[in-house]
Amino acid sequence: MTKRILLAAVAALALPLPALAQTHDAAALRDAALKDDLAWDITEGLTTEVGQRLAATEAEARARAWAVKKLTALGFRNVHIETFKMPLWERGIETAEVLGASSQKLAIAALGNSGSTGPKPIEAEVVFFPTFADLQAAPADAVKGKIVYVGNTMTPTQDGSQYGYFGAARRAGPNIAATKGAAAILIRSIGTDHHRNPHTGVTSWTQGVKPIGAAALSLPDADQLERLLKRGPVKLRVQITAGMKGEAESGNVIADVPGSDPSAGIILVGGHLDSWDLGTGAIDDASGVAITTAAAKRIMDAGQPKRTIRVVWFGAEEVGGFGGTAYAKAHANERHVLAQESDFGADRVWKFEVNLPEGAKPIADRLATVLSPLGISRGRSTAHGGTDVGPIINTGVGVIDLSQSGLRYFDYHHTPDDTLDKIDPEQLRQNVAAWTAMLAVTANAPEDIGPIPKGEGE
Amino acid sequence: MTKRILLAAVAALALPLPALAQTHDAAALRDAALKDDLAWDITEGLTTEVGQRLAATEAEARARAWAVKKLTALGFRNVHIETFKMPLWERGIETAEVLGASSQKLAIAALGNSGSTGPKPIEAEVVFFPTFADLQAAPADAVKGKIVYVGNTMTPTQDGSQYGYFGAARRAGPNIAATKGAAAILIRSIGTDHHRNPHTGVTSWTQGVKPIGAAALSLPDADQLERLLKRGPVKLRVQITAGMKGEAESGNVIADVPGSDPSAGIILVGGHLDSWDLGTGAIDDASGVAITTAAAKRIMDAGQPKRTIRVVWFGAEEVGGFGGTAYAKAHANERHVLAQESDFGADRVWKFEVNLPEGAKPIADRLATVLSPLGISRGRSTAHGGTDVGPIINTGVGVIDLSQSGLRYFDYHHTPDDTLDKIDPEQLRQNVAAWTAMLAVTANAPEDIGPIPKGEGE
């Protein structure tokens, strides 16, 4: 105890007085946020009253209206929708069936941007690639006319880093298979659970490549297919009628907590309003908009901050980050000093990392002080933001990552199982406390938070 | 330690010598069975090569052929199929959708024996009954023309007893709703998980009642509907096109380990070969036929037992226990002395109970001795068997229940999630060891195992 008190005293002495006062305010706001009910209220309301809200659909438009009503009722200023046009992708029929002596259905879900197998089911033999690299290395004549299956298996990690690594099979596998003449592609879901709910997610096609039918098998179905493949050749009947349905409207919902010093710049926080069409998007990403909104509301209610805090509920993140791109374009003339998003569920924040300009580095030390009691340590890397704030960060804006535990995130991610019951109210509150503390420190920081020169920052 | 050795010595002294030798044999066979791979092999093979095997379908017929081949290869005698006719029920379209401002789809699965809502979806308001008793008590005019929803919530229990209690909503709820003029009925799944996979299961109609559409909502969807009902009236569009499709063929697969003393009677063990159509029936009940077959094979390989051990892979259990009824009728003239089934998954056996005639009660003491090292204690109730052995038990046949832990059984039961990955190979082996020990003791017991007079037994 003695040592801790001494260290605290030393830390306090090192802070300029206004910054010290802010840290104390931030601590009080942080502790009050551990009793937060607003984030739950938003998450419950959005997922219950709107349900799924696939980008550019009528459901996503309903979600925007819901957001405007909620943000206005909460007292935010300048609440409005900024629409944009984008291509609409829709799911259709999606069936897969083993033919022959072991005739049986397999559970699949089309990947976002999947093409169609045509008006009738296709029948073809499966060619099995245990890893994404095997598909990359395969000669075209081993793939042509076949149904590609990629086994590629991820495991749970706290930092979620295997999603990036193994997710390549989903993001890029279909394009490679199409290039080599595959009839269709099935992948093992990019997920970590053991349920018959396949994980969808976006895939991309390079210019000139005609999209083929591309779907994920649930993890038990992927196991089943691999057991059958061990016994001999497998022929499947597959139908996927997904595809692009022309241009449609999506939009971002924006709400401000105006700051007392407009020249000090905007601190942007948010998450995405759209979800995949399979679940109700509770962890992806109702909880993200809820956490950041609840935190901003707490700062607003504690008295006007120095900097404007802007809350953005981004549209159309899942299918290609359209909302983040549209926001950055529409608001290029405003001075943003920090931009961060919550888009990794609602489990505990365990780590924070920053990317701050030289003069603003003391902010990170104060964050460490105020976040530590929540069980949050400082990570060793540089913050990188996410899909929605990426475009604005790329203009030279600082970022703080509050990293959530990903250990069970990929059990539910992009599946029908992304529903409210997966949210732990206590961990959700810890998130609100972390974001409240972060905003209390940054919105009132006496330091100027300047732009980040390209290739710099910590 | 001293006390334990003393007790063991006292127990040993209390046994007649042939019985003591058998207990030692049983212990050796039990311990060898802890390295069993056959039960896994059968479970993996049946669920992979056949997949789902709904009663009276082509898939169940394939499963019978698979069983004959496997049981013959294992060296069982008298391997054959006994067919019977029964009504075929099939699933069809099953959709449910919230109408109005919170428009969204809900995940449902028709209950076995469900009727149809007709060629077009129906639209009606929901009437909510939190419990089965509330539905029972409701006046008909509160139900007429509405879509009944019964909330009725079970929790996990080691002995699975809440299934019987809360399962009434599924077994009898639809009949009550139909009688009161409901347009359709949805129930909260009789299950304990948090996944978007509804639990099917059989429902029954009394003579003269016209079946209505009856389905289970997944547990997250039941929560969702209840949250919407808290906000106000809910109107649903529901389509269920399930129904009876005439008469079809099912059958039991029978295999014997012939005993040296035919007059000592038959010990019947088994499980059911059919499954629901949603999963591959790994825990319900590939593991049951696998466990009992592996145990019988171990006794066979250890030398001819005194009593014949008969393994039955029953057909058409799920949809109404047709296989058990057909078996009891076809084999009424044979002397059965014990009959038991494994139909509660593949988790650890933790308890055993018996129903034995007076002269055979020492068998239970020897079972206690040999099962105890597996972590199995003697329960306080009378064994009752299950659906498949029920009809033969009711003719006055003794029974031993080896009760498995049900703590996670109802997470998967009757859902698409009943797949191989839910089987823990170590717990499966413990089951084989328990059944092997039980058969070693009973098949060679020197006592005569007589009939159980009605209303008697322990």
PDB file of N, CA and C in Angstrom, chain B residues 155-214:
ATOM      1  N   THR B 155     -34.877 -24.587 -16.960  1.00  0.00           N
ATOM      2  CA  THR B 155     -33.462 -24.330 -16.651  1.00  0.00           C
ATOM      3  C   THR B 155     -32.714 -25.669 -16.641  1.00  0.00           C
ATOM      4  N   PRO B 156     -31.399 -25.631 -16.739  1.00  0.00           N
ATOM      5  CA  PRO B 156     -30.641 -26.889 -16.748  1.00  0.00           C
ATOM      6  C   PRO B 156     -30.696 -27.577 -15.377  1.00  0.00           C
ATOM      7  N   THR B 157     -30.869 -28.869 -15.393  1.00  0.00           N
ATOM      8  CA  THR B 157     -30.814 -29.663 -14.157  1.00  0.00           C
ATOM      9  C   THR B 157     -30.017 -30.926 -14.452  1.00  0.00           C
ATOM     10  N   GLN B 158     -29.319 -31.432 -13.437  1.00  0.00           N
ATOM     11  CA  GLN B 158     -28.484 -32.607 -13.684  1.00  0.00           C
ATOM     12  C   GLN B 158     -29.341 -33.822 -14.041  1.00  0.00           C
ATOM     13  N   ASP B 159     -30.489 -33.923 -13.420  1.00  0.00           N
ATOM     14  CA  ASP B 159     -31.331 -35.095 -13.691  1.00  0.00           C
ATOM     15  C   ASP B 159     -32.320 -34.863 -14.829  1.00  0.00           C
ATOM     16  N   GLY B 160     -32.278 -33.688 -15.427  1.00  0.00           N
ATOM     17  CA  GLY B 160     -33.129 -33.410 -16.577  1.00  0.00           C
ATOM     18  C   GLY B 160     -34.610 -33.331 -16.245  1.00  0.00           C
ATOM     19  N   SER B 161     -34.935 -33.248 -14.970  1.00  0.00           N
ATOM     20  CA  SER B 161     -36.342 -33.387 -14.577  1.00  0.00           C
ATOM     21  C   SER B 161     -37.210 -32.214 -15.039  1.00  0.00           C
ATOM     22  N   GLN B 162     -36.604 -31.066 -15.312  1.00  0.00           N
ATOM     23  CA  GLN B 162     -37.442 -29.953 -15.763  1.00  0.00           C
ATOM     24  C   GLN B 162     -37.993 -30.182 -17.172  1.00  0.00           C
ATOM     25  N   TYR B 163     -37.396 -31.116 -17.884  1.00  0.00           N
ATOM     26  CA  TYR B 163     -37.918 -31.413 -19.229  1.00  0.00           C
ATOM     27  C   TYR B 163     -39.333 -31.985 -19.146  1.00  0.00           C
ATOM     28  N   GLY B 164     -39.521 -32.902 -18.229  1.00  0.00           N
ATOM     29  CA  GLY B 164     -40.852 -33.471 -18.059  1.00  0.00           C
ATOM     30  C   GLY B 164     -41.849 -32.399 -17.644  1.00  0.00           C
ATOM     31  N   TYR B 165     -41.409 -31.558 -16.702  1.00  0.00           N
ATOM     32  CA  TYR B 165     -42.310 -30.565 -16.126  1.00  0.00           C
ATOM     33  C   TYR B 165     -42.676 -29.472 -17.140  1.00  0.00           C
ATOM     34  N   PHE B 166     -41.652 -28.807 -17.673  1.00  0.00           N
ATOM     35  CA  PHE B 166     -41.917 -27.695 -18.591  1.00  0.00           C
ATOM     36  C   PHE B 166     -42.274 -28.181 -20.006  1.00  0.00           C
ATOM     37  N   GLY B 167     -41.883 -29.424 -20.304  1.00  0.00           N
ATOM     38  CA  GLY B 167     -42.168 -29.971 -21.624  1.00  0.00           C
ATOM     39  C   GLY B 167     -43.655 -30.135 -21.920  1.00  0.00           C
ATOM     40  N   ALA B 168     -44.467 -30.046 -20.892  1.00  0.00           N
ATOM     41  CA  ALA B 168     -45.923 -30.152 -21.091  1.00  0.00           C
ATOM     42  C   ALA B 168     -46.421 -29.096 -22.071  1.00  0.00           C
ATOM     43  N   ALA B 169     -45.798 -27.932 -22.061  1.00  0.00           N
ATOM     44  CA  ALA B 169     -46.218 -26.856 -22.977  1.00  0.00           C
ATOM     45  C   ALA B 169     -46.081 -27.298 -24.428  1.00  0.00           C
ATOM     46  N   ARG B 170     -45.058 -28.104 -24.697  1.00  0.00           N
ATOM     47  CA  ARG B 170     -44.863 -28.588 -26.062  1.00  0.00           C
ATOM     48  C   ARG B 170     -45.746 -29.800 -26.342  1.00  0.00           C
ATOM     49  N   ARG B 171     -45.760 -30.729 -25.415  1.00  0.00           N
ATOM     50  CA  ARG B 171     -46.498 -31.964 -25.644  1.00  0.00           C
ATOM     51  C   ARG B 171     -48.013 -31.722 -25.718  1.00  0.00           C
ATOM     52  N   ALA B 172     -48.521 -30.883 -24.828  1.00  0.00           N
ATOM     53  CA  ALA B 172     -49.981 -30.730 -24.696  1.00  0.00           C
ATOM     54  C   ALA B 172     -50.489 -29.338 -25.060  1.00  0.00           C
ATOM     55  N   GLY B 173     -49.588 -28.338 -25.096  1.00  0.00           N
ATOM     56  CA  GLY B 173     -50.015 -26.962 -25.359  1.00  0.00           C
ATOM     57  C   GLY B 173     -50.748 -26.800 -26.688  1.00  0.00           C
ATOM     58  N   PRO B 174     -50.198 -27.332 -27.789  1.00  0.00           N
ATOM     59  CA  PRO B 174     -50.866 -27.161 -29.076  1.00  0.00           C
ATOM     60  C   PRO B 174     -52.281 -27.738 -29.093  1.00  0.00           C
ATOM     61  N   ASN B 175     -52.474 -28.869 -28.452  1.00  0.00           N
ATOM     62  CA  ASN B 175     -53.805 -29.476 -28.428  1.00  0.00           C
ATOM     63  C   ASN B 175     -54.805 -28.568 -27.702  1.00  0.00           C
ATOM     64  N   ILE B 176     -54.346 -27.994 -26.601  1.00  0.00           N
ATOM     65  CA  ILE B 176     -55.214 -27.084 -25.836  1.00  0.00           C
ATOM     66  C   ILE B 176     -55.530 -25.842 -26.661  1.00  0.00           C
ATOM     67  N   ALA B 177     -54.493 -25.294 -27.298  1.00  0.00           N
ATOM     68  CA  ALA B 177     -54.698 -24.089 -28.113  1.00  0.00           C
ATOM     69  C   ALA B 177     -55.665 -24.370 -29.260  1.00  0.00           C
ATOM     70  N   ALA B 178     -55.513 -25.528 -29.892  1.00  0.00           N
ATOM     71  CA  ALA B 178     -56.404 -25.890 -31.003  1.00  0.00           C
ATOM     72  C   ALA B 178     -57.848 -26.025 -30.511  1.00  0.00           C
ATOM     73  N   THR B 179     -57.988 -26.643 -29.375  1.00  0.00           N
ATOM     74  CA  THR B 179     -59.323 -26.836 -28.798  1.00  0.00           C
ATOM     75  C   THR B 179     -60.021 -25.501 -28.545  1.00  0.00           C
ATOM     76  N   LYS B 180     -59.213 -24.503 -28.181  1.00  0.00           N
ATOM     77  CA  LYS B 180     -59.773 -23.176 -27.875  1.00  0.00           C
ATOM     78  C   LYS B 180     -59.851 -22.275 -29.109  1.00  0.00           C
ATOM     79  N   GLY B 181     -59.544 -22.848 -30.277  1.00  0.00           N
ATOM     80  CA  GLY B 181     -59.753 -22.090 -31.512  1.00  0.00           C
ATOM     81  C   GLY B 181     -58.595 -21.226 -31.960  1.00  0.00           C
ATOM     82  N   ALA B 182     -57.385 -21.465 -31.431  1.00  0.00           N
ATOM     83  CA  ALA B 182     -56.221 -20.665 -31.843  1.00  0.00           C
ATOM     84  C   ALA B 182     -55.924 -20.866 -33.324  1.00  0.00           C
ATOM     85  N   ALA B 183     -55.380 -19.812 -33.961  1.00  0.00           N
ATOM     86  CA  ALA B 183     -54.984 -19.891 -35.367  1.00  0.00           C
ATOM     87  C   ALA B 183     -53.682 -20.676 -35.509  1.00  0.00           C
ATOM     88  N   ALA B 184     -52.841 -20.571 -34.513  1.00  0.00           N
ATOM     89  CA  ALA B 184     -51.548 -21.275 -34.498  1.00  0.00           C
ATOM     90  C   ALA B 184     -50.995 -21.123 -33.089  1.00  0.00           C
ATOM     91  N   ILE B 185     -49.936 -21.873 -32.807  1.00  0.00           N
ATOM     92  CA  ILE B 185     -49.284 -21.730 -31.497  1.00  0.00           C
ATOM     93  C   ILE B 185     -47.781 -21.729 -31.654  1.00  0.00           C
ATOM     94  N   LEU B 186     -47.142 -20.808 -30.954  1.00  0.00           N
ATOM     95  CA  LEU B 186     -45.689 -20.779 -30.832  1.00  0.00           C
ATOM     96  C   LEU B 186     -45.357 -20.951 -29.363  1.00  0.00           C
ATOM     97  N   ILE B 187     -44.353 -21.742 -29.095  1.00  0.00           N
ATOM     98  CA  ILE B 187     -43.894 -21.873 -27.708  1.00  0.00           C
ATOM     99  C   ILE B 187     -42.425 -21.485 -27.631  1.00  0.00           C
ATOM    100  N   ARG B 188     -42.008 -21.013 -26.452  1.00  0.00           N
ATOM    101  CA  ARG B 188     -40.571 -20.893 -26.186  1.00  0.00           C
ATOM    102  C   ARG B 188     -39.988 -22.291 -26.250  1.00  0.00           C
ATOM    103  N   SER B 189     -38.891 -22.465 -26.949  1.00  0.00           N
ATOM    104  CA  SER B 189     -38.261 -23.784 -27.051  1.00  0.00           C
ATOM    105  C   SER B 189     -38.074 -24.396 -25.672  1.00  0.00           C
ATOM    106  N   ILE B 190     -38.316 -25.686 -25.589  1.00  0.00           N
ATOM    107  CA  ILE B 190     -38.036 -26.435 -24.367  1.00  0.00           C
ATOM    108  C   ILE B 190     -36.538 -26.720 -24.391  1.00  0.00           C
ATOM    109  N   GLY B 191     -35.762 -25.750 -23.926  1.00  0.00           N
ATOM    110  CA  GLY B 191     -34.306 -25.844 -24.018  1.00  0.00           C
ATOM    111  C   GLY B 191     -33.652 -24.856 -23.083  1.00  0.00           C
ATOM    112  N   THR B 192     -32.324 -24.937 -23.006  1.00  0.00           N
ATOM    113  CA  THR B 192     -31.598 -24.171 -21.994  1.00  0.00           C
ATOM    114  C   THR B 192     -30.435 -23.363 -22.572  1.00  0.00           C
ATOM    115  N   ASP B 193     -30.389 -23.218 -23.898  1.00  0.00           N
ATOM    116  CA  ASP B 193     -29.250 -22.539 -24.522  1.00  0.00           C
ATOM    117  C   ASP B 193     -29.595 -21.089 -24.845  1.00  0.00           C
ATOM    118  N   HIS B 194     -28.690 -20.445 -25.580  1.00  0.00           N
ATOM    119  CA  HIS B 194     -28.927 -19.066 -26.024  1.00  0.00           C
ATOM    120  C   HIS B 194     -28.552 -18.949 -27.494  1.00  0.00           C
ATOM    121  N   HIS B 195     -29.080 -19.841 -28.297  1.00  0.00           N
ATOM    122  CA  HIS B 195     -28.742 -19.828 -29.715  1.00  0.00           C
ATOM    123  C   HIS B 195     -30.013 -19.766 -30.561  1.00  0.00           C
ATOM    124  N   ARG B 196     -29.823 -19.344 -31.819  1.00  0.00           N
ATOM    125  CA  ARG B 196     -30.985 -19.120 -32.681  1.00  0.00           C
ATOM    126  C   ARG B 196     -31.455 -20.427 -33.327  1.00  0.00           C
ATOM    127  N   ASN B 197     -31.331 -21.514 -32.609  1.00  0.00           N
ATOM    128  CA  ASN B 197     -31.738 -22.809 -33.116  1.00  0.00           C
ATOM    129  C   ASN B 197     -32.903 -23.340 -32.287  1.00  0.00           C
ATOM    130  N   PRO B 198     -34.120 -23.277 -32.835  1.00  0.00           N
ATOM    131  CA  PRO B 198     -35.277 -23.721 -32.060  1.00  0.00           C
ATOM    132  C   PRO B 198     -35.213 -25.227 -31.777  1.00  0.00           C
ATOM    133  N   HIS B 199     -35.867 -25.635 -30.714  1.00  0.00           N
ATOM    134  CA  HIS B 199     -35.932 -27.047 -30.318  1.00  0.00           C
ATOM    135  C   HIS B 199     -37.263 -27.623 -30.797  1.00  0.00           C
ATOM    136  N   THR B 200     -37.197 -28.587 -31.699  1.00  0.00           N
ATOM    137  CA  THR B 200     -38.417 -29.273 -32.085  1.00  0.00           C
ATOM    138  C   THR B 200     -38.719 -30.352 -31.044  1.00  0.00           C
ATOM    139  N   GLY B 201     -39.628 -31.249 -31.351  1.00  0.00           N
ATOM    140  CA  GLY B 201     -40.034 -32.291 -30.419  1.00  0.00           C
ATOM    141  C   GLY B 201     -41.498 -32.569 -30.656  1.00  0.00           C
ATOM    142  N   VAL B 202     -41.935 -33.705 -30.155  1.00  0.00           N
ATOM    143  CA  VAL B 202     -43.260 -34.173 -30.552  1.00  0.00           C
ATOM    144  C   VAL B 202     -44.373 -33.488 -29.761  1.00  0.00           C
ATOM    145  N   THR B 203     -45.485 -33.274 -30.426  1.00  0.00           N
ATOM    146  CA  THR B 203     -46.705 -32.845 -29.755  1.00  0.00           C
ATOM    147  C   THR B 203     -47.815 -33.823 -30.124  1.00  0.00           C
ATOM    148  N   SER B 204     -48.857 -33.837 -29.349  1.00  0.00           N
ATOM    149  CA  SER B 204     -49.916 -34.841 -29.554  1.00  0.00           C
ATOM    150  C   SER B 204     -51.279 -34.174 -29.626  1.00  0.00           C
ATOM    151  N   TRP B 205     -52.125 -34.761 -30.408  1.00  0.00           N
ATOM    152  CA  TRP B 205     -53.494 -34.256 -30.585  1.00  0.00           C
ATOM    153  C   TRP B 205     -54.470 -35.305 -30.099  1.00  0.00           C
ATOM    154  N   THR B 206     -55.467 -34.889 -29.369  1.00  0.00           N
ATOM    155  CA  THR B 206     -56.499 -35.857 -28.972  1.00  0.00           C
ATOM    156  C   THR B 206     -57.436 -36.074 -30.156  1.00  0.00           C
ATOM    157  N   GLN B 207     -58.044 -37.237 -30.144  1.00  0.00           N
ATOM    158  CA  GLN B 207     -58.929 -37.639 -31.246  1.00  0.00           C
ATOM    159  C   GLN B 207     -59.969 -36.542 -31.520  1.00  0.00           C
ATOM    160  N   GLY B 208     -60.121 -36.232 -32.780  1.00  0.00           N
ATOM    161  CA  GLY B 208     -61.163 -35.274 -33.153  1.00  0.00           C
ATOM    162  C   GLY B 208     -60.693 -33.836 -33.187  1.00  0.00           C
ATOM    163  N   VAL B 209     -59.505 -33.563 -32.634  1.00  0.00           N
ATOM    164  CA  VAL B 209     -58.966 -32.195 -32.680  1.00  0.00           C
ATOM    165  C   VAL B 209     -58.186 -32.026 -33.972  1.00  0.00           C
ATOM    166  N   LYS B 210     -58.509 -30.988 -34.732  1.00  0.00           N
ATOM    167  CA  LYS B 210     -57.787 -30.749 -35.985  1.00  0.00           C
ATOM    168  C   LYS B 210     -56.460 -30.046 -35.659  1.00  0.00           C
ATOM    169  N   PRO B 211     -55.345 -30.690 -36.049  1.00  0.00           N
ATOM    170  CA  PRO B 211     -54.042 -30.084 -35.744  1.00  0.00           C
ATOM    171  C   PRO B 211     -53.899 -28.678 -36.343  1.00  0.00           C
ATOM    172  N   ILE B 212     -53.317 -27.777 -35.577  1.00  0.00           N
ATOM    173  CA  ILE B 212     -52.993 -26.436 -36.078  1.00  0.00           C
ATOM    174  C   ILE B 212     -51.477 -26.339 -36.260  1.00  0.00           C
ATOM    175  N   GLY B 213     -51.025 -25.277 -36.872  1.00  0.00           N
ATOM    176  CA  GLY B 213     -49.595 -25.030 -36.974  1.00  0.00           C
ATOM    177  C   GLY B 213     -49.015 -24.811 -35.584  1.00  0.00           C
ATOM    178  N   ALA B 214     -47.963 -25.538 -35.258  1.00  0.00           N
ATOM    179  CA  ALA B 214     -47.374 -25.472 -33.910  1.00  0.00           C
ATOM    180  C   ALA B 214     -45.858 -25.470 -34.062  1.00  0.00           C
TER     181      ALA B 214
END
